[in-house]
Amino acid sequence: MNNYILAVETSCDETAVAIVKNGTELVANAVSSQIDSHKRFGGVVPELASRHHVENITVVMEEAFQTAGITMDDITAVAVTEGPGLVGALLVGVNAAKALAFAHDKPLIGVHHIAGHIYANRLMNEFEFPLLSLVVSGGHTELILMKEHGKFEIIGETRDDAAGEAYDKIARTLNLPYPGGPKVDELAQKGNISIDFPRAWLEEESFDFSFSGLKSAVINTVHNAKQKGIEIKNEDVAASFQASVVEVLTEKTWRAAKKYQVKQVIIAGGVAANKGLRKGMEEKFRNENMDVFFPPLSLCTDNAAMIAAAGYIAYEQGHRADWALNANPSLDLENYGNKIK
Amino acid sequence: MNVLAIDTSNQLLGVALWKDNELKAEYTANIKRNHSIGLMPSINQLMKETDTSPKDLDRIAVAKGPGSYTGVRIGLATAKTLAWTLNIPIVAISSLELLARNIHNDKAFVSPFFDARRGLVYTGLYQRDTNDMKLVEKDCNILMTDWLTELQKLSSPVVFLSQDLEQHKKTIEEYLGENAVFPEPLLHFPRAGELAYLATKREADQTHTLTPNYIRMVEAEAKWLEKQKQDRSNHE
Ligand SMILES: [Zn+2]
């Protein structure tokens, strides 16, 4: 019999519902993006995001079922992002998922958002362990080691800003419209790496990251140039900034991959769509006997397909949530993995 | 008609089941706790005890606010999803009207209210009309002192209902004197049973487009609109 996992994801500004068949086959991936609504504020307004989720949730559910051509009777279990994320936003998804599961007497599964980002790749390629994943997004910069399904070991993380956050701030400094990350990437493609921005390597053995120093250096450079009336091209600033980010991300990922002798490297999260990062990783790993995977664009940004893919593993491993499931904005990835036995 | 009613719009958690023309079960908890933890276990318990399956339901009733933004959303996300997936109508009722319905004295003016901080309240004015409740002043977000100034003009008794009564009692008495009526404690709690019953008589809402009644705009949005207006007038 086929296993169908329906998943709901509302941790930030995308209302998403997806259905995945047998853990790896995507049969519906409905996403209602709120970018247009938040754009005028230059960032996500949490209360507004929560309101949109309530407006959209049943519409997006319906769309997913229409695409999949199945009904709730066919669904094996309902998975939902439990955290981390914006608490008000998460709550809408958690309660909608509970209602759906309850109405049809289906098992309920809480899923960690980052586990989802990693498992998005399993919709494309089967995992081989040990596996290293670099999760880079507006909220996360983490190196995660997996030795088996459903278990996560954080070996490195950012000590200040997430990579995506740094991108957004640089975009604002360069007066680029929200969301700025992709725009910086675009500009960087046209510029020269002419400014030597710092790279934060931290302690020799550390796989942690830090982007706040780089961020300040970029802002100061732009600011000083303006004051002195020196013209520097935005393209060059973007290219030089991106070069610094990409070098640190690729170098640390490469070192970790070598140290743990991994078979696969997975780049996940919104920043995985970055062209500079893709190129940098491909070059760095060209001569290594490891597979480097980037999910397709639609699976990089927040979506529910990834939650369904991670939810499938949790389901198979016997993880069940009860009706008291709550949103947990600071859900810990390693603890979450240990809950699944 | 079998109706499941859900009220998580304020501190109180209420669920009730109207089944076979009577109130079958009603559960109320007045605990400071996240409704996300309490709601579905309460529904589950209620359905189990009354031997009701979700498929037996004909209607979902929900209190749509005003109240706690998060609380209202937990109720609506749950109610909308249940109604949609069970393919049954949903009826959303003002949280203030629901509370006002505790008063049955004919022709009485009723002002239910929820504290909204900084001297503000969510309130509206209702009047008992034999079998129904008439809306006199629609639900709003207003300074309590401004609201009381309006109520003074009625020159007749007004019944005040609120779990936040203690905070405002002195001010109300100052403005309305003898016309301020404070009923006994139990009447200040909205009843999910009333919500369920009321839904049997009301027209259904559109499930997909149903939204909470927050009354207040998102602060960032309100500021943004204000700025647009200013920019426009600066241009002229
Ligand atoms: Zn994400």
CSV table of C-alpha atoms and ligand atoms in Angstrom, one decimal, chain A residues 9 11 113-114 117 137-138 140 269-270 300-303 306, ligand 1:
chain,number,residue,atom,x,y,z
A,9,GLU,CA,4.4,24.5,6.8
A,11,SER,CA,6.9,28.9,9.9
A,113,HIS,CA,12.0,23.0,10.0
A,114,ILE,CA,15.7,22.4,9.4
A,117,HIS,CA,15.3,21.7,4.6
A,137,SER,CA,18.9,30.7,4.9
A,138,GLY,CA,17.6,34.0,6.3
A,140,HIS,CA,20.1,29.7,9.6
A,269,GLY,CA,17.8,26.5,2.6
A,270,GLY,CA,17.0,29.7,0.7
A,300,CYS,CA,15.2,25.6,-1.5
A,301,THR,CA,12.9,28.2,-0.2
A,302,ASP,CA,10.3,27.3,2.5
A,303,ASN,CA,7.9,24.7,1.3
A,306,MET,CA,10.4,19.1,2.6
C,1,ZN,ZN,13.5,27.8,6.0
